[in-house]
Coordinates of C-alpha atoms in Angstrom, one line a residue:
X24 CA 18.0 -0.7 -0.8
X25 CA 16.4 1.2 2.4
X26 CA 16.0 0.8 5.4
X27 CA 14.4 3.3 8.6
X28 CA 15.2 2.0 11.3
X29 CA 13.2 3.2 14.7
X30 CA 13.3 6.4 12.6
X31 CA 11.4 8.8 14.8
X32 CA 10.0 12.9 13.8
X33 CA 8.2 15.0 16.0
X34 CA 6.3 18.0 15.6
X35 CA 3.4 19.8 17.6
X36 CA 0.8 17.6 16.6
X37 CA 1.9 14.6 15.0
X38 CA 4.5 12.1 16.2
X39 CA 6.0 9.4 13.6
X40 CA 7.9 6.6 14.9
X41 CA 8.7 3.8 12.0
X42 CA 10.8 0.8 11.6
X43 CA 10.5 -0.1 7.2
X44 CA 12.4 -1.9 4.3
X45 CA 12.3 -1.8 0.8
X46 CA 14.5 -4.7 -0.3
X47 CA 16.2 -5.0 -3.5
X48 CA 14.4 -4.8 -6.8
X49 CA 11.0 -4.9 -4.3
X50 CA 8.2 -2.5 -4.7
X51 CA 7.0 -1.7 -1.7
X52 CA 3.2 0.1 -0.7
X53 CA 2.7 2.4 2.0
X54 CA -0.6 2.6 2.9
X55 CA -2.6 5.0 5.2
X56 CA -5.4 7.8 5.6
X57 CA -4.1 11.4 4.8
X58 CA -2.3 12.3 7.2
X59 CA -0.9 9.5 8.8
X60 CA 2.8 10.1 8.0
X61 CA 3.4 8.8 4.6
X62 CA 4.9 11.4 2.9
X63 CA 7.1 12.4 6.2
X64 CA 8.6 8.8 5.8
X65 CA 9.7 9.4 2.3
X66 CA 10.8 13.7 3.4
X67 CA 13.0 11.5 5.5
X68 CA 14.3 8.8 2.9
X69 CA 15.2 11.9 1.0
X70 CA 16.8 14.1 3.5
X71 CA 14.4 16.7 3.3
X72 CA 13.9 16.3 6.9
X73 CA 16.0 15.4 9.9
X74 CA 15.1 13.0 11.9
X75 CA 14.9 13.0 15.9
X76 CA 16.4 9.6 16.3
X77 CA 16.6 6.2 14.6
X78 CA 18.2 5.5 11.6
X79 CA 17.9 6.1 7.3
X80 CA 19.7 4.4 5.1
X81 CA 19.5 4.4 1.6
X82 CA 22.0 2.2 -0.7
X83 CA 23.7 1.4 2.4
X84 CA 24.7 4.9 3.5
X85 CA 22.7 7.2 6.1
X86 CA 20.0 9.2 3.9
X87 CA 22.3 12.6 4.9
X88 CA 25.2 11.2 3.4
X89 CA 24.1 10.7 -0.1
X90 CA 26.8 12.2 -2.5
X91 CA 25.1 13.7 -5.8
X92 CA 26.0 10.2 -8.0
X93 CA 24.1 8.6 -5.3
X94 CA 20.9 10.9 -5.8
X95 CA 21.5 10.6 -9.7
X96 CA 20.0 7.1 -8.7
X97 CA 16.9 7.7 -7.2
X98 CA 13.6 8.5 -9.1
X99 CA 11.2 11.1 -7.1
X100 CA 7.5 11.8 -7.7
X101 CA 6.1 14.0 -5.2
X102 CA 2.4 15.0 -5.2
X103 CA 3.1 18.7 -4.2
X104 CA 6.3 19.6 -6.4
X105 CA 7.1 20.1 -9.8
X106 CA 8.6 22.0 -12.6
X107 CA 6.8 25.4 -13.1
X108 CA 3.5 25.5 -14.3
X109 CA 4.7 28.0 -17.2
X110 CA 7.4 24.9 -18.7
X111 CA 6.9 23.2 -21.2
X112 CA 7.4 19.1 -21.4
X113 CA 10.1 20.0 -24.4
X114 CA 11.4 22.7 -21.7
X115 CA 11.9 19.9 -19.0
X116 CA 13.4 17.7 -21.2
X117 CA 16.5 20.2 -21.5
X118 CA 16.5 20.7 -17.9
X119 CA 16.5 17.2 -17.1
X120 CA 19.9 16.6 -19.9
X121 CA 21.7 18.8 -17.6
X122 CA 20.5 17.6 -14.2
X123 CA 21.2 13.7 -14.7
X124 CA 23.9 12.0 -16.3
X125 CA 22.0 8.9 -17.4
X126 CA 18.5 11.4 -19.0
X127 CA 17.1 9.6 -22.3
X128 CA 15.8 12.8 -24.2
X129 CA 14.4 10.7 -27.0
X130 CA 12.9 8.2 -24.9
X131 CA 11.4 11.1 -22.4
X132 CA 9.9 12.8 -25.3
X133 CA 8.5 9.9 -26.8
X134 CA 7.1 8.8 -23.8
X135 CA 5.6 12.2 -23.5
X136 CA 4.1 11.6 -27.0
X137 CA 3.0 7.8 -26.3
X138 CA 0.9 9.0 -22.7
X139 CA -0.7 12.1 -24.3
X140 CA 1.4 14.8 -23.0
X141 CA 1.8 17.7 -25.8
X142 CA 5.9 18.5 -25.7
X143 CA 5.1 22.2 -26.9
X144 CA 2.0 23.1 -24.0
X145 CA 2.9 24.6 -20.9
X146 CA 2.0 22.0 -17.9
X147 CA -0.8 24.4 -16.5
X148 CA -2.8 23.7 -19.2
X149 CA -2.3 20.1 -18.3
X150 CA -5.2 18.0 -16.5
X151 CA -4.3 17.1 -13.3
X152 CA -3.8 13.4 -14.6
X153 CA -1.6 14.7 -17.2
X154 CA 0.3 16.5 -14.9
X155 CA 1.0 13.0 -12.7
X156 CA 1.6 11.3 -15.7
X157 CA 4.7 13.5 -16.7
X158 CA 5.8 13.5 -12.8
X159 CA 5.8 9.9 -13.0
X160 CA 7.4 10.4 -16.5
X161 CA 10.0 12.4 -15.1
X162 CA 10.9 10.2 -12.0
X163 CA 11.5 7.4 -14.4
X164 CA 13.8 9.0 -16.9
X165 CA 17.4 8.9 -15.6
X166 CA 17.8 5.0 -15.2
X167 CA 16.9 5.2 -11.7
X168 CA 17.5 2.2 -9.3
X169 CA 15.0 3.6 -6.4
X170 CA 11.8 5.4 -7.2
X171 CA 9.6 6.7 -4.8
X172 CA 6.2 7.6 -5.8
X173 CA 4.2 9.8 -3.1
X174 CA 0.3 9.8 -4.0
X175 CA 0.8 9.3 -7.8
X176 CA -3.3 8.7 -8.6
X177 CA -4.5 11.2 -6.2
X178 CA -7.5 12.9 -7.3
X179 CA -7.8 11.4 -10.7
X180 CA -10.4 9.4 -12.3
X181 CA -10.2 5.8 -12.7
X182 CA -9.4 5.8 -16.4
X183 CA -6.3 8.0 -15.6
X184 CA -5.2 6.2 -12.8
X185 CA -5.2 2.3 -14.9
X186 CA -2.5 4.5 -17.4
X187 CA -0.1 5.9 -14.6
X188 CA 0.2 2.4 -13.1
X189 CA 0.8 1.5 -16.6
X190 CA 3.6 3.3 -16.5
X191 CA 4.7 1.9 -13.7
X192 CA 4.2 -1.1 -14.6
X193 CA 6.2 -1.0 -17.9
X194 CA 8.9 0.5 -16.4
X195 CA 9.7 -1.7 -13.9
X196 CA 9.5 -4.8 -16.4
X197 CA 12.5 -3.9 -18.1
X198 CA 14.4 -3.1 -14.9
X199 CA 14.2 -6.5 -12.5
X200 CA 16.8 -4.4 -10.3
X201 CA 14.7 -1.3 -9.4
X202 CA 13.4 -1.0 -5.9
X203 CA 10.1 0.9 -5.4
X204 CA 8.5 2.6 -2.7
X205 CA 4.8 4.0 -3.8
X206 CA 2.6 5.4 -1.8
X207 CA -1.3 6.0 -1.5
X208 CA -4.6 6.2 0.2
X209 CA -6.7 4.3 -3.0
X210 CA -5.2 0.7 -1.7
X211 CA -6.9 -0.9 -4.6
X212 CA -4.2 0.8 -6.6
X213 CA -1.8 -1.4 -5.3
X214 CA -3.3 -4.7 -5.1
X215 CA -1.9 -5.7 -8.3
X216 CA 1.3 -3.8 -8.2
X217 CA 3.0 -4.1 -5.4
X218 CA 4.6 -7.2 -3.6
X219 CA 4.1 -6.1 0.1
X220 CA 2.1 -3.8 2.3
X221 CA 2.8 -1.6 4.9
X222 CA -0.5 0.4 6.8
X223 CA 0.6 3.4 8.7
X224 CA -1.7 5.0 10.9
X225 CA -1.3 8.0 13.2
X226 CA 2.3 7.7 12.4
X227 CA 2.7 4.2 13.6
X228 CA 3.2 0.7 11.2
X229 CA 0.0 -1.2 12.5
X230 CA 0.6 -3.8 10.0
X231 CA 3.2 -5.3 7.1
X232 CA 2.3 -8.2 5.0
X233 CA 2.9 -9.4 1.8
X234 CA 0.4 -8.7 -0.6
X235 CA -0.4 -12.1 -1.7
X236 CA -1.0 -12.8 1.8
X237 CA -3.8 -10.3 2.6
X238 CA -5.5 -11.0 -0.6
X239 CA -5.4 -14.8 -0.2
X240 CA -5.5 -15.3 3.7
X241 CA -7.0 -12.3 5.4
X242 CA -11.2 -12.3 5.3
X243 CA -14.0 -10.2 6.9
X244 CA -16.3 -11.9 9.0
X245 CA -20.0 -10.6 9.5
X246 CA -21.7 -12.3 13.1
X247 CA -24.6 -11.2 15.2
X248 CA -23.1 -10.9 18.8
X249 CA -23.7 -14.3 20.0
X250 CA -21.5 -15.5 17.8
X251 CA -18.8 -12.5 18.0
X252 CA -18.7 -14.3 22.0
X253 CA -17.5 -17.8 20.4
X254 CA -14.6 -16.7 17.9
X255 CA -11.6 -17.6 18.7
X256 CA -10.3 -14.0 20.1
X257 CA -6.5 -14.8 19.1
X258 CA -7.7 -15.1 15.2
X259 CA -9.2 -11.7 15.3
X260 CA -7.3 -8.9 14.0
X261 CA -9.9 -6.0 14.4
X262 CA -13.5 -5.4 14.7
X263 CA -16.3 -2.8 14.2
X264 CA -19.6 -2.9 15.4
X265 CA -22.2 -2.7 13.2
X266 CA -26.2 -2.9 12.8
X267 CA -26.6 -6.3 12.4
X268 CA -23.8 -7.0 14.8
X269 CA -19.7 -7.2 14.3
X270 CA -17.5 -6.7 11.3
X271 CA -14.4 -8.8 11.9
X272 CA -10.8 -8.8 10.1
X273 CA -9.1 -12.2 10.1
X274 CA -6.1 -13.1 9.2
X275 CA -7.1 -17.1 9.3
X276 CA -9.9 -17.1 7.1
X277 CA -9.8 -20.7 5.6
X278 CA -10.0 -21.8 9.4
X279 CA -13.3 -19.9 9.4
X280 CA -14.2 -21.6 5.7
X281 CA -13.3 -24.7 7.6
X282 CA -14.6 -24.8 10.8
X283 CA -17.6 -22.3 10.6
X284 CA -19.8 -23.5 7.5
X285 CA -22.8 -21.1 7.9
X286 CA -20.8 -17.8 8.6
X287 CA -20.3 -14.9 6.2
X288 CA -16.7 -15.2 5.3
X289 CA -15.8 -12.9 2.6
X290 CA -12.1 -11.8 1.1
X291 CA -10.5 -8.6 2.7
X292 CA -8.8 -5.9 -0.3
X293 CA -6.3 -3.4 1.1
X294 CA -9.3 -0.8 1.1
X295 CA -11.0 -3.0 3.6
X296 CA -7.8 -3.8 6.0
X297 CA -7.2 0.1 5.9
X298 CA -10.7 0.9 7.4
X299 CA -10.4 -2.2 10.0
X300 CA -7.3 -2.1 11.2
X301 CA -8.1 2.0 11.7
X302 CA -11.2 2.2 12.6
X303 CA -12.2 -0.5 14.3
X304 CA -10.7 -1.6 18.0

């Protein structure tokens, strides 16, 4: 579905230099601090930048190629854009019936209805998880085959957050062919959504693995330094030194259930590979 290849972007401060798939009807999670190049990797999915070298391909043609129908197919939810703060849901809705051939007024609007989103209020008297939701709303209403979701929970509460992956979530079990790229900073989102990880850092991939595989094989091991000095070095992913002696990420944890009965071998999240794998050496 896409595919950057070696896809490279300079500016004066920041370098990115990716290699990334979303396969077919996958949904992908790109993971990272702010600022680490996540939303520059979907600017450049979308053509909204151009590249210095490498490759972007998106339903098989290069990202600056895409003809209108091809755009028609891809669902966008951007954490900084929108429809004017002045519209109305109702407003977007007629908007939207010009824009895209396949727009579901009905189902839009009572969508709108079903999340809490007033069709007759103008959006900037929305909350800003109301406001995500109808992004997310929006992104989804067209039949799209590719949806990219740039920082759809950011700054929301938690309750807010569990009812835009909701959304996701729905959508995407009635449509076994949709390919998803979502991005975000809370990991945890993503634990349960997404079916593989990538962690970008300083506009670099430091790590892709399936999400089933860092929640089932990678641990955190807490030594004193004596025994940090009799791990087995090639097992060790990361570590960060700590009071009591090292924090270690593992991608072999049941050899360490195994093998090292009195250790502290606990399970690694997403949140937890993120500060590792970034801030540890």
């Amino acid at each position: 579905m896409v595919s950057e290849r070696n896809l490279t972007k300079n500016y004066r401060d920041f370098s990115l230099n990716v290699t990334l798939d979303i396969p077919d009807g996958q949904i992908t999670g790109l993971v990272g601090k702010n600022g680490a190049g996540k939303t520059t990797v979907i600017k450049a999915m979308l053509g909204l930048i151009r590249p210095d070298g490498g490759s972007v391909t998106v339903f098989g043609k290069d990202a600056s190629a895409l003809t209108t129908e091809d755009k028609q197919k891809i669902g966008v939810a951007l954490s900084d854009s929108g429809f004017s703060n002045y519209l109305t849901p109702a407003d977007c809705a007629k908007i939207l019936d010009k824009m895209y051939d396949h727009f579901d007024k009905p189902a839009f609007l009572k969508a709108c209805a079903r999340y809490g989103l007033p069709v007759d209020k103008q959006i900037r008297q929305f909350s800003t998880g109301m406001k995500a939701k109808l992004r997310v709303l929006v992104a989804m209403s067209h039949d799209a085959k590719l949806l990219i979701m740039d920082e759809p929970t950011a700054g929301m509460d938690v309750e807010a957050r569990n009812e835009v992956l909701d959304i996701i979530r729905t959508y995407l079990t009635e449509r076994e062919d949709c390919s998803v790229l979502i991005t975000s900073h809370i990991a945890t989102d993503l634990e349960g959504l997404c079916d593989d990880i990538y962690l970008i850092h300083q506009g670099k991939i430091l790590l892709h693995e399936d999400t089933d595989v860092i929640l089932s094989e990678y641990g955190i091991l807490k030594v004193d330094d004596q025994t940090f000095d009799k791990l087995e070095q090639n097992t060790i992913l990361s570590c960060k030194k700590e009071a009591f002696g090292y924090r270690c990420l593992t991608n072999q944890k049941q050899f360490y259930l195994e093998n090292y009965p009195g250790m502290v071998v606990e399970n690694c999240g997403i949140d937890d590979l993120i500060l590792l794998m970034t801030g540890g050496k």
